[in-house]
Short mmCIF file of C-alpha atoms and ligand atoms in Angstrom, two decimals:
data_model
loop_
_atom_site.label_atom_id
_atom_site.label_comp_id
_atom_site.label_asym_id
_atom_site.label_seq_id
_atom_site.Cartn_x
_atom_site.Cartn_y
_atom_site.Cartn_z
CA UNK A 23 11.65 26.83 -100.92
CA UNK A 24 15.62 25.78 -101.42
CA UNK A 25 15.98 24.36 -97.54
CA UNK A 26 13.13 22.03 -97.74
CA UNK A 27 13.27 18.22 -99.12
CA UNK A 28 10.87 16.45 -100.96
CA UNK A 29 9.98 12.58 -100.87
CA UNK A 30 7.88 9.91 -100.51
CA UNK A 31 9.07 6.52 -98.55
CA UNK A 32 8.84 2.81 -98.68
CA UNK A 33 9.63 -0.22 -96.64
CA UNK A 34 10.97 -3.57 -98.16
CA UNK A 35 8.86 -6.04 -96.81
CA UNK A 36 5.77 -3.78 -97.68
CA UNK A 37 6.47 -3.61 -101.20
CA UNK A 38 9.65 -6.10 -102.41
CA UNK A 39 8.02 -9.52 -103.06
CA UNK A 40 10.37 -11.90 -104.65
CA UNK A 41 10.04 -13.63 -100.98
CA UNK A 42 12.13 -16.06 -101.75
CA UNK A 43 14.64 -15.17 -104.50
CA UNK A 44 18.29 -14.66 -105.26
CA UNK A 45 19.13 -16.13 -101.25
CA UNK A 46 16.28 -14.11 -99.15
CA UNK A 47 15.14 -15.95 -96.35
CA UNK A 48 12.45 -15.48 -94.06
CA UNK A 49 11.82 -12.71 -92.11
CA UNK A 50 9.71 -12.45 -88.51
CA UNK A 51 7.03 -11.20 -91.37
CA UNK A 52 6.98 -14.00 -93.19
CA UNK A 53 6.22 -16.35 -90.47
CA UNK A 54 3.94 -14.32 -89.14
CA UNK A 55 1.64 -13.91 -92.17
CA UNK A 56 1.55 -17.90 -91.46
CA UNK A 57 -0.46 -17.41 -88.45
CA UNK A 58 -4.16 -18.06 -88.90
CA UNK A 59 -5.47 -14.49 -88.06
CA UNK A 60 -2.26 -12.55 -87.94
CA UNK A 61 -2.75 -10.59 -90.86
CA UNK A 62 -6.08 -9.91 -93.04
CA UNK A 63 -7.36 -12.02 -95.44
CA UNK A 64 -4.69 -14.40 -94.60
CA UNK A 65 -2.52 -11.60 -97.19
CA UNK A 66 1.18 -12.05 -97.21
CA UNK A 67 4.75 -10.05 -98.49
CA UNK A 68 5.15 -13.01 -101.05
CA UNK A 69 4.38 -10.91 -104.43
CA UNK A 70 3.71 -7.61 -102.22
CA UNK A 71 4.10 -5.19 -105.01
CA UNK A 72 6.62 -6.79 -106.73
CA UNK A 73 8.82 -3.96 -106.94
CA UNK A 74 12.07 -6.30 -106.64
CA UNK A 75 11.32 -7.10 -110.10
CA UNK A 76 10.03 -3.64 -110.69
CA UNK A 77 12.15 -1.07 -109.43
CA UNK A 78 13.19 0.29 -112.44
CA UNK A 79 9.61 2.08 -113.48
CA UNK A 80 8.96 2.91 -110.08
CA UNK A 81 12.08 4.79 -110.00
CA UNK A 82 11.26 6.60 -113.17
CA UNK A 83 7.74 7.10 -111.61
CA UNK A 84 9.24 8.77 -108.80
CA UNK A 85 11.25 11.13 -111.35
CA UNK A 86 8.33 11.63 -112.72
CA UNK A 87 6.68 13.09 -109.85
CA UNK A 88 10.10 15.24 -109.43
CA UNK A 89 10.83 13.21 -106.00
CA UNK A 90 14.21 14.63 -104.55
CA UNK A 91 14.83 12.00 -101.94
CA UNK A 92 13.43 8.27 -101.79
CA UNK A 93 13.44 6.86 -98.26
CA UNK A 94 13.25 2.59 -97.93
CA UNK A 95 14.67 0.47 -96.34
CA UNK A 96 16.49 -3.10 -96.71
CA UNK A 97 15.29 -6.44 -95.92
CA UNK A 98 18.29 -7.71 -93.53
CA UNK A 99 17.04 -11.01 -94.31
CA UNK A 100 17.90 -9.87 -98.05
CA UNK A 101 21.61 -9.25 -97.62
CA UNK A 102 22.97 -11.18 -94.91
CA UNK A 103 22.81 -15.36 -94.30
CA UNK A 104 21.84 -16.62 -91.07
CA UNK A 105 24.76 -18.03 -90.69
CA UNK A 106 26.04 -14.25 -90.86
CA UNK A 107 28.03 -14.54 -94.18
CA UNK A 108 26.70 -11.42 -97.02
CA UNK A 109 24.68 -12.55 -99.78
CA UNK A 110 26.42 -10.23 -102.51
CA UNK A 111 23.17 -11.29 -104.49
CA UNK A 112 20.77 -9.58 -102.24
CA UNK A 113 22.76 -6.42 -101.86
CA UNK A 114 23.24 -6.52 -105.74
CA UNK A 115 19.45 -5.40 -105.57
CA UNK A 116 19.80 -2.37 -103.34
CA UNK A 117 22.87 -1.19 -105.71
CA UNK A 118 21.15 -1.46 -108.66
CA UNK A 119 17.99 0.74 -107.31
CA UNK A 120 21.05 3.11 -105.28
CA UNK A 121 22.38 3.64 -108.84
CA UNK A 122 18.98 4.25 -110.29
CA UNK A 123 17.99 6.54 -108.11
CA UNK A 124 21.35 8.57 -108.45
CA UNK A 125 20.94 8.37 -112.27
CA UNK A 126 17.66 9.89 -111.97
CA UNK A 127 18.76 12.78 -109.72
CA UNK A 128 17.08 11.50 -106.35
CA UNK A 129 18.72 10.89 -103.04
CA UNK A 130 18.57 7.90 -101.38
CA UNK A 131 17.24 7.83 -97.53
CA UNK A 132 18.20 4.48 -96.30
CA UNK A 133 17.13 2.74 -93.39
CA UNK A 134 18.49 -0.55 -92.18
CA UNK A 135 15.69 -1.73 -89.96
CA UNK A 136 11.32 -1.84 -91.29
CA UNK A 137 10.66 -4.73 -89.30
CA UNK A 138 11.62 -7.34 -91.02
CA UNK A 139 13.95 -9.08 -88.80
CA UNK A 140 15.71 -12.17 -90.00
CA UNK A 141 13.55 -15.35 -88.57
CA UNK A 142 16.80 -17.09 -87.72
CA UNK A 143 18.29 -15.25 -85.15
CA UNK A 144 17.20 -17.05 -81.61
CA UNK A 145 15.06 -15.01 -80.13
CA UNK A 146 14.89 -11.87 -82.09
CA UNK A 147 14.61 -8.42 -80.07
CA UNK A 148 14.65 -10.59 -76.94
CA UNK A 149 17.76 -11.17 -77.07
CA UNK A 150 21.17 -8.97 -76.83
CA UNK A 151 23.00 -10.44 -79.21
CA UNK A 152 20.69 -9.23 -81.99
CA UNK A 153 21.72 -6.32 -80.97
CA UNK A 154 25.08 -6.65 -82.06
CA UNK A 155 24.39 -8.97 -85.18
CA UNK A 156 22.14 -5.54 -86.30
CA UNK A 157 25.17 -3.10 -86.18
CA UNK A 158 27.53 -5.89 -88.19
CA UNK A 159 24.28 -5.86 -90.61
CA UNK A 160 24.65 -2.21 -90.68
CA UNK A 161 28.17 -2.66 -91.87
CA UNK A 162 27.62 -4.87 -94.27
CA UNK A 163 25.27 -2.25 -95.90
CA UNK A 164 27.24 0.19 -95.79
CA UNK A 165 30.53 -2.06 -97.14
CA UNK A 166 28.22 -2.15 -100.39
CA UNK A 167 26.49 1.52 -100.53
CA UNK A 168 28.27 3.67 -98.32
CA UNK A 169 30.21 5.40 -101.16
CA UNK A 170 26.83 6.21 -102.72
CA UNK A 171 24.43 6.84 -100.13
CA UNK A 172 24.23 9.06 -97.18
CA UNK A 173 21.67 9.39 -95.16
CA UNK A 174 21.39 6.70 -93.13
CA UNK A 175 18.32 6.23 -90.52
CA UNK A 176 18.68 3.04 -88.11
CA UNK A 177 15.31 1.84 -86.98
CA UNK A 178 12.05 2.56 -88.05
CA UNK A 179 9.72 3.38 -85.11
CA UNK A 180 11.18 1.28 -82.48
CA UNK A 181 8.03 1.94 -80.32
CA UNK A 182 6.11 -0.45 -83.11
CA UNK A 183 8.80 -3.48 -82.90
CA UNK A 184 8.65 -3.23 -79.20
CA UNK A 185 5.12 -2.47 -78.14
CA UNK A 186 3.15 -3.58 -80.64
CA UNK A 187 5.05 -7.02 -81.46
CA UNK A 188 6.50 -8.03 -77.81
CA UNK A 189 3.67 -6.07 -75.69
CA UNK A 190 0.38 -6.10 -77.64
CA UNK A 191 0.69 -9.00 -79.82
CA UNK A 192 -0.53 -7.76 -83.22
CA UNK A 193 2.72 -7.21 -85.10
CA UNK A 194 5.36 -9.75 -85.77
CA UNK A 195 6.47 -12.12 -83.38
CA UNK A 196 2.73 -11.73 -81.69
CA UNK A 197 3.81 -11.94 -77.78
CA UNK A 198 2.29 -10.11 -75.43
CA UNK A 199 4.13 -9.58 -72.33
CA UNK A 200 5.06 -5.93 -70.42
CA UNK A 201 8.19 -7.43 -70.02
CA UNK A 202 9.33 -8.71 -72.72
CA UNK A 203 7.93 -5.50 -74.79
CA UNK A 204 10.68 -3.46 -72.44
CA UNK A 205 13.51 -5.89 -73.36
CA UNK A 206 12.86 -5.94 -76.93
CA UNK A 207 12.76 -2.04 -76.62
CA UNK A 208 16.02 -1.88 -75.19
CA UNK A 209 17.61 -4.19 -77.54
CA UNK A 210 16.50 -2.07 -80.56
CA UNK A 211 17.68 0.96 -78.91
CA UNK A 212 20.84 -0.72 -77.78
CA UNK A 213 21.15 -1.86 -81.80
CA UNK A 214 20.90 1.39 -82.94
CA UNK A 215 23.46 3.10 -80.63
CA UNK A 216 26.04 0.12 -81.48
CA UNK A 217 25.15 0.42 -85.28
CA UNK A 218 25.11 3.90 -85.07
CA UNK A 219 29.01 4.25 -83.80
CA UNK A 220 30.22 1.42 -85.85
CA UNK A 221 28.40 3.39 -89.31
CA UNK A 222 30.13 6.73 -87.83
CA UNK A 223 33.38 4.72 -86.89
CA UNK A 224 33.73 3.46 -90.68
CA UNK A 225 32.45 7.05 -92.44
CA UNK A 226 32.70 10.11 -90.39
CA UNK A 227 30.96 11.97 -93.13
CA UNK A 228 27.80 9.89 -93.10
CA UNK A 229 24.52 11.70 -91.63
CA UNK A 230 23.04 9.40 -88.90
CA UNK A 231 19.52 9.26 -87.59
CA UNK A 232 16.43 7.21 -86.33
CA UNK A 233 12.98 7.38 -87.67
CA UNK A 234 10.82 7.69 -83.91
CA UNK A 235 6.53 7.36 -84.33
CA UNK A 236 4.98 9.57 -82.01
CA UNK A 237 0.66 9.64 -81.64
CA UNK A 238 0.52 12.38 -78.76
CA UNK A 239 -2.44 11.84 -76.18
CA UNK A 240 -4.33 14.05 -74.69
CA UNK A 241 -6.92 13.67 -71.41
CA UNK A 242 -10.40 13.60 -72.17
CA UNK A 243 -11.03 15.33 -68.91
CA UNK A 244 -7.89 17.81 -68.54
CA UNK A 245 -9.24 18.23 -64.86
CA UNK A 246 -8.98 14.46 -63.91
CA UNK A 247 -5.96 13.96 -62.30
CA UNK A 248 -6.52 10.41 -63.01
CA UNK A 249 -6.56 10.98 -66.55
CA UNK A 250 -3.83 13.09 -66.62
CA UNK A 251 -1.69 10.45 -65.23
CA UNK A 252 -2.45 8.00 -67.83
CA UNK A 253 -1.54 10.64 -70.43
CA UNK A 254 1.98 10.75 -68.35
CA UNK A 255 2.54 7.02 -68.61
CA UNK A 256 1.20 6.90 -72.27
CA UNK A 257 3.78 9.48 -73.10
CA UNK A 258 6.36 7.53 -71.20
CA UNK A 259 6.35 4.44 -72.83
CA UNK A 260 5.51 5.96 -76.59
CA UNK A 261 7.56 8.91 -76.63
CA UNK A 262 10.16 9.94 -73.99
CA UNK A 263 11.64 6.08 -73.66
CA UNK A 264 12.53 6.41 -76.94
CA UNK A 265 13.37 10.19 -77.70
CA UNK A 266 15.26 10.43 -73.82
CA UNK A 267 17.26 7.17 -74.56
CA UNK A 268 18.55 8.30 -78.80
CA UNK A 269 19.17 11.86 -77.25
CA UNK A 270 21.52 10.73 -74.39
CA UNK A 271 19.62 11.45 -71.63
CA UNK A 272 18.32 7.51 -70.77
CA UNK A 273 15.58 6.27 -69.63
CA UNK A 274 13.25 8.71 -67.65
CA UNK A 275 12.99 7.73 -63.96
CA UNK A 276 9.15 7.71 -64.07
CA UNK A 277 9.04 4.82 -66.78
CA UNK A 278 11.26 2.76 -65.21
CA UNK A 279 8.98 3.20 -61.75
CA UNK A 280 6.25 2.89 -63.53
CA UNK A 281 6.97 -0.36 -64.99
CA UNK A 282 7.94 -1.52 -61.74
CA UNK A 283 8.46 -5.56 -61.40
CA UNK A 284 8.36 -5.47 -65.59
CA UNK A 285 11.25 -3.03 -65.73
CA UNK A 286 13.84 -5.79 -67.16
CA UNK A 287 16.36 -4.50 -65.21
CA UNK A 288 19.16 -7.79 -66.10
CA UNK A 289 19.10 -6.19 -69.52
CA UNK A 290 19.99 -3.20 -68.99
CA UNK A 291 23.55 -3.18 -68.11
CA UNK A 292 26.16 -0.43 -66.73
CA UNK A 293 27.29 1.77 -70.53
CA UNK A 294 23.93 0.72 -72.36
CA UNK A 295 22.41 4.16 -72.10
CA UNK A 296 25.75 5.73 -73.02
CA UNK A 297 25.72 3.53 -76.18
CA UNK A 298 22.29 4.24 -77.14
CA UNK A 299 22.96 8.10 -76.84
CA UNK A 300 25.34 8.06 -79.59
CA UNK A 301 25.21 11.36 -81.00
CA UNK A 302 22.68 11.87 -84.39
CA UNK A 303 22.47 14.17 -87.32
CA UNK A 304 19.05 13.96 -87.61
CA UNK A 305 15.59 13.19 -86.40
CA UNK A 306 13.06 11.24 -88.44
CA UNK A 307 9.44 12.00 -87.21
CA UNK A 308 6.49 9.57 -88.21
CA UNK A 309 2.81 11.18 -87.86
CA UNK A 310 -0.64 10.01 -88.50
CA UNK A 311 -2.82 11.10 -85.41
CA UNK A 312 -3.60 12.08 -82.06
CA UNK A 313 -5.47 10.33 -79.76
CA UNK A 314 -8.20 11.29 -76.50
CA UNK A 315 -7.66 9.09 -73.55
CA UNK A 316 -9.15 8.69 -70.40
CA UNK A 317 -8.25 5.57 -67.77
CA UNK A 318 -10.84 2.70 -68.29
CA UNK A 319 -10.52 -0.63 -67.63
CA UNK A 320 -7.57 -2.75 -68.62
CA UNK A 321 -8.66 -5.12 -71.67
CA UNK A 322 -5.99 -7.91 -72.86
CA UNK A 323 -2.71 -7.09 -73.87
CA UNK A 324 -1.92 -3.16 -74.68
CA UNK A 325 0.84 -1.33 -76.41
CA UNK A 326 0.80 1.13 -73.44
CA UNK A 327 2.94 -1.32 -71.19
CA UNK A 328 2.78 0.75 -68.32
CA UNK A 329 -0.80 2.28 -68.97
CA UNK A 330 -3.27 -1.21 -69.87
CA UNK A 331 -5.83 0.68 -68.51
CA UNK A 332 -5.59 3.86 -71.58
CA UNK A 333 -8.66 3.85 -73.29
CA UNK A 334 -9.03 5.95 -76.54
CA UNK A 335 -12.14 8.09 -76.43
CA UNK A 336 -12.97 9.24 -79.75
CA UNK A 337 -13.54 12.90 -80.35
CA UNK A 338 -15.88 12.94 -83.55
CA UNK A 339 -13.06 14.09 -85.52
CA UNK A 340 -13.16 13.00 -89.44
CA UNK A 341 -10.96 9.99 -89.74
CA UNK A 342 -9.11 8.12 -92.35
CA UNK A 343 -9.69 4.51 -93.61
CA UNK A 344 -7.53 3.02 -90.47
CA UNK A 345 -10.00 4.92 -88.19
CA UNK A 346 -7.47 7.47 -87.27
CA UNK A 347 -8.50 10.79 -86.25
CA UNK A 348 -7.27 13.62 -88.31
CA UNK A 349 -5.60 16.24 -85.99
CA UNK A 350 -3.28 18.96 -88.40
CA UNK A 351 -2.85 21.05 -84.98
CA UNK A 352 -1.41 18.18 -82.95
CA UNK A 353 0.81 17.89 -85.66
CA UNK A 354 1.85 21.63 -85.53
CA UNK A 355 1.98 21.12 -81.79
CA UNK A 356 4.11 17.80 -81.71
CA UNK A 357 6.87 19.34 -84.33
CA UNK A 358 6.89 22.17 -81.76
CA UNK A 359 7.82 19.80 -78.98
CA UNK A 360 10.11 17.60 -80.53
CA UNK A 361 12.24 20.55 -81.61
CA UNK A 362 11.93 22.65 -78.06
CA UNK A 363 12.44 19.82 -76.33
CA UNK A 364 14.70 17.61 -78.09
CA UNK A 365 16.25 18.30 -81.25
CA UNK A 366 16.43 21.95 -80.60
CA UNK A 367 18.92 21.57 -77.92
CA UNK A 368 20.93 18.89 -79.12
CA UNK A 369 21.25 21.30 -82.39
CA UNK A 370 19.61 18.21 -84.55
CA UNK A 371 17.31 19.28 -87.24
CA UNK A 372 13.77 16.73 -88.11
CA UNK A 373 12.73 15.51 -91.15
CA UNK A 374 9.23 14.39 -91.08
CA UNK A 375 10.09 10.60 -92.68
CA UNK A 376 6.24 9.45 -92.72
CA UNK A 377 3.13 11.51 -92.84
CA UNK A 378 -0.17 10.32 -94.78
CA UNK A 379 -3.52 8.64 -94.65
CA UNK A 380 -5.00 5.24 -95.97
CA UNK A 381 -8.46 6.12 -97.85
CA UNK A 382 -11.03 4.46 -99.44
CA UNK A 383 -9.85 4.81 -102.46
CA UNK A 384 -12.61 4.27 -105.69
CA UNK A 385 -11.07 3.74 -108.97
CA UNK A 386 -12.63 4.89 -112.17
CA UNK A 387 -13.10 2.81 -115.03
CA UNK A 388 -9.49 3.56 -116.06
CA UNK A 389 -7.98 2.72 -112.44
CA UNK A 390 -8.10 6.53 -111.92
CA UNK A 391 -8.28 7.50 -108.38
CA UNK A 392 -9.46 11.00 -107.59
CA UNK A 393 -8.76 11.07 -103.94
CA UNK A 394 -9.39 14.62 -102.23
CA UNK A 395 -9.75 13.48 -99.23
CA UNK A 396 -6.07 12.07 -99.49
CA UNK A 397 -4.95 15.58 -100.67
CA UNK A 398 -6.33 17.41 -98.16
CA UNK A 399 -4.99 15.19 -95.48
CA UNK A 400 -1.68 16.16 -97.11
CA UNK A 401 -2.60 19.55 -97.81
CA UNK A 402 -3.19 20.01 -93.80
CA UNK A 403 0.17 18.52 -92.23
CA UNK A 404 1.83 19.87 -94.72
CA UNK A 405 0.57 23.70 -93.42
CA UNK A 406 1.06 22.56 -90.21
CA UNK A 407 4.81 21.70 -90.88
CA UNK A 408 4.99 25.35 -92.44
CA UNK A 409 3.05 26.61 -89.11
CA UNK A 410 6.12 24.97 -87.32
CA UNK A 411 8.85 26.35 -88.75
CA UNK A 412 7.17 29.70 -88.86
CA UNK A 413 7.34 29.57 -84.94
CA UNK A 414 10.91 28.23 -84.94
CA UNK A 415 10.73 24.29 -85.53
CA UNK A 416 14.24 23.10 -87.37
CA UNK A 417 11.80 20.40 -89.92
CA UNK A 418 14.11 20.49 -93.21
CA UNK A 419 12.21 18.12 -94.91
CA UNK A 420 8.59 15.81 -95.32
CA UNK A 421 8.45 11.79 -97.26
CA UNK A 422 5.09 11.31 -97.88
CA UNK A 423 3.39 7.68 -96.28
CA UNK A 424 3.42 6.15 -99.41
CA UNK A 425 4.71 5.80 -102.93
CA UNK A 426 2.36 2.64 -103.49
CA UNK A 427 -0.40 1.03 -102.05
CA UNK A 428 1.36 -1.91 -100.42
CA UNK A 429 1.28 -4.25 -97.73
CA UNK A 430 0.12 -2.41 -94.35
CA UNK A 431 1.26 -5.26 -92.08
CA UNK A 432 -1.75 -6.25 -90.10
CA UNK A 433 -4.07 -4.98 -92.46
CA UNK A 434 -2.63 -6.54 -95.12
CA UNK A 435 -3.66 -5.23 -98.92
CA UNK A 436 -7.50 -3.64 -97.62
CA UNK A 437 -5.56 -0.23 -96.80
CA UNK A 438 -4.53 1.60 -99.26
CA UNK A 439 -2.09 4.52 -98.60
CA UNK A 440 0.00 4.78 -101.45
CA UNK A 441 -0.12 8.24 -103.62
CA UNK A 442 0.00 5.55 -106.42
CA UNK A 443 -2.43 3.21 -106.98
CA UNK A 444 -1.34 -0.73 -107.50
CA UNK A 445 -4.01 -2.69 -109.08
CA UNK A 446 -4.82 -6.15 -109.18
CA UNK A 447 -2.50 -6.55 -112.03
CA UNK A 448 0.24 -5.02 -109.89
CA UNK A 449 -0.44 -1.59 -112.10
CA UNK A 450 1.10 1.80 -111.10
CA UNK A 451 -1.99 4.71 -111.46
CA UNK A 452 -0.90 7.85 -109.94
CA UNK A 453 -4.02 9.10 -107.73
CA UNK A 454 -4.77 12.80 -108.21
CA UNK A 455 -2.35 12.77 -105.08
CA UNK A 456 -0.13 12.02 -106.51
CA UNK A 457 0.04 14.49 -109.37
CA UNK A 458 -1.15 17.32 -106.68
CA UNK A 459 2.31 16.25 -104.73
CA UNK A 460 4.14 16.65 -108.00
CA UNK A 461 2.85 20.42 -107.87
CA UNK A 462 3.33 21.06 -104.69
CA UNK A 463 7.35 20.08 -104.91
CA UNK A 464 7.35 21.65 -108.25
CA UNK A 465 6.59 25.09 -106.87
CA UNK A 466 7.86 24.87 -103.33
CA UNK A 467 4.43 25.18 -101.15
CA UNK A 468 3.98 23.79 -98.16
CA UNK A 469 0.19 23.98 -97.75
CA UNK A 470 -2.57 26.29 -97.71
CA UNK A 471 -2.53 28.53 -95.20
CA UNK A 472 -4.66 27.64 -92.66
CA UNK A 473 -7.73 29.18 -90.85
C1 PNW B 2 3.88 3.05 -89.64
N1 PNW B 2 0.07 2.48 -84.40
O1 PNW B 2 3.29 2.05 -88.88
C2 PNW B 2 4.94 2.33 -90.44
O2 PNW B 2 6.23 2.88 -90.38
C3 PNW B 2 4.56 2.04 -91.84
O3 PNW B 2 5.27 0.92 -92.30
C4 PNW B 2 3.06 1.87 -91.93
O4 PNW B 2 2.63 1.40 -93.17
C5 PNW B 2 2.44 3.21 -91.60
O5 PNW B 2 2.89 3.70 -90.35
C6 PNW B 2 0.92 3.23 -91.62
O6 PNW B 2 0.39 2.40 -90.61
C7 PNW B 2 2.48 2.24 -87.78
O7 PNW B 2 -0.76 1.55 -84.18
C8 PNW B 2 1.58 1.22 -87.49
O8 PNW B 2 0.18 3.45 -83.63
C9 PNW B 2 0.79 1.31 -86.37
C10 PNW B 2 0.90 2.41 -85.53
C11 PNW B 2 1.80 3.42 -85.82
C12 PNW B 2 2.58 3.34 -86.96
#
């Protein structure tokens, strides 16, 4: 298949290490790894993989496995002080793995924002002004790389940066508030629009995008009306805040009513929207799951800012190591959305940017890893991304969820979804994933056909 990339993808803070060196400072990450509880086993991005100091095998590992595109992203807190000034020494690091990668024949997918937000700036998402300090980041980048790379993706799942670290508490900075989870929402989206037009401003041949996360819900009763409805505002918040807002159509009415009093209506000012809608050149789709819900009982501080009372009911599907349901069809069905809905209109083809599943993974005396159930979790979404574009779904292109077992924020080192297995010793192992992915981009396939 000639119109169909290959990849796997990355994020800094998940694998970089080297925390501290050559003029890094701290990230939201970092200081949240500090808070008793925050993460598992108290684990941290300190050593992470260590692929700072690494990069060089892991890029020949990656040509090994005949990768055509590499997607990761840069640690802002890397490459620019907080007193706003470049540190050439960080983005000496992303040239030299840019150059590598180029040497070896692989394209470089790079996005600008995985989370790790620079500690230093008051107030992070909350307030506007990071905002604008995230499209002067973006120039600074692309001052440094933009005769070399690309593709260039914004934000990675703004839904996690908003919901899960302003609105449910359990990603970095840890606040739960409905409000607050809506400001820091718009802010990211407002940061992408602004970086978006000052990347397309500087280099009107660069391909623009944003990577969106989307876990569609269904009712567990399709008959409760009820249920239904908390589907409705699920899907609000999740998926049509974000995909409405980056496809110029702002913010759907019903969210905004729904949120009611927590709507944060002072941020949102006359031209955001407009800004926000900047046109894109591409979609980046993140999927790991579907999920049953039915409306329960409200129970602390949820994601869902506008649905506390979604409850997941599980369905007795097989699930991975995070728990997560495995749900091929919903992936077929999603793609099939996205495009009809979406992308389709606005002409913008998707490229699946994350897709893969954390499993228990037993090593072999040797480190070896023989993980079928990994496989045919790829196996599956990978058919169902063929099932897509058989019935008319633009997807041009899947990164597998990961090269290495890394840091899985929360979860710290206990979930392991890397192709590649990373030992206690900080050894690379290819898993019998990873050589099956190999194949599978050798010769083209997208997946067994399914049943
Ligand atoms: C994504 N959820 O995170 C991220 O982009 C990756 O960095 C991460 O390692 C990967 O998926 C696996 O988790 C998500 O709770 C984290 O819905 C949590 C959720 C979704 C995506």
């Amino acid at each position: 298949m000639t119109d169909f990339l290959w990849g796997a993808a990355t994020a800094a803070f998940q694998i970089e290490g080297a925390s501290t060196e050559d003029g890094r400072e701290a990230s939201i990450w970092d200081v949240f790894c500090q808070v008793p509880g925050a993460v598992a086993n108290g684990d941290d991005g300190t050593v992470a993989t260590d692929h700072y100091h690494r990069w060089e095998a892991d890029v020949a590992l990656m040509a090994g496995l005949g990768l055509q595109a590499y997607r990761f992203s840069v640690a802002w807190p890397r490459v620019v002080s907080a007193d706003g000034t470049p540190n050439a020494a960080g983005l000496d690091f992303y040239e030299r793995l840019v150059d590598g990668l180029l040497a070896a024949g692989i394209e470089p997918w790079l996005t600008l924002y995985h989370w790790d937000l620079p500690a230093s700036l008051p107030g992070g998402w909350l307030n506007r002004a990071t905002a604008e300090r995230f499209a002067q980041y973006a120039l600074v980048v692309h001052d440094r790389l933009g005769d070399r790379v690309r593709r260039w993706t914004t934000l990675n799942e703004p839904w996690c940066s908003s919901m899960l670290s302003y609105g449910a508490g359990v990603h970095a900075p840890g606040h739960a508030d409905p409000t607050e989870a809506l400001t820091a929402a718009h802010h990211l989206l407002l940061g992408h629009g602004l970086a978006a037009r000052a990347l397309r401003d500087a280099d009107a041949s660069a391909s623009i995008g944003i990577t969106l996360n989307y876990t569609p819900a269904v009712p567990a009763d399709p008959t409760n009306p009820a249920y239904i409805d908390v589907v409705r505002r699920v899907d609000g918040t999740a998926h049509r805040l974000f995909t409405d807002a980056v496809f110029g159509r702002g913010y759907p009415a019903d969210v905004v009513a729904d949120a009611g009093a927590a709507w944060p209506a002072e941020a949102v000012r006359a031209g955001d929207e407009a800004v926000i809608g900047a046109p894109l050149d591409f979609l980046g789709v993140n999927y790991y799951t579907t999920e049953m819900v039915r409306a329960g009982v409200p129970a602390g501080p949820s994601p869902h800012v506008t649905a506390p009372e979604a409850e997941v009911v599980p369905r007795g599907l097989p699930t991975t190591d995070m728990g997560w349901e495995i749900d091929p069809d919903g992936f077929a069905r999603l793609l099939g959305r996205l495009h009809d809905t979406w992308a389709g209109p606005a002409g913008v083809p998707i490229y699946i940017t994350e897709n893969g599943a954390a499993c228990a993974d037993e090593p072999d005396a040797d480190g070896f890893v023989d993980d079928t159930d990994r496989i045919a979790y790829l196996d599956a979404h990978l058919a169902a991304v063929e099932e897509a574009r058989g019935a008319g779904a633009d997807v041009r292109g899947y990164f597998a969820w990961t090269l290495l077992d890394n840091f899985e924020w929360a979860f710290g080192y206990a979930k392991r979804f890397g192709i590649v297995r990373v030992d206690e010793e900080l050894r690379r192992i290819p898993k019998a994933s990873a050589r099956w992915f190999a194949q599978q981009i050798a010769t083209g396939r997208l997946g067994a056909p399914r049943s």
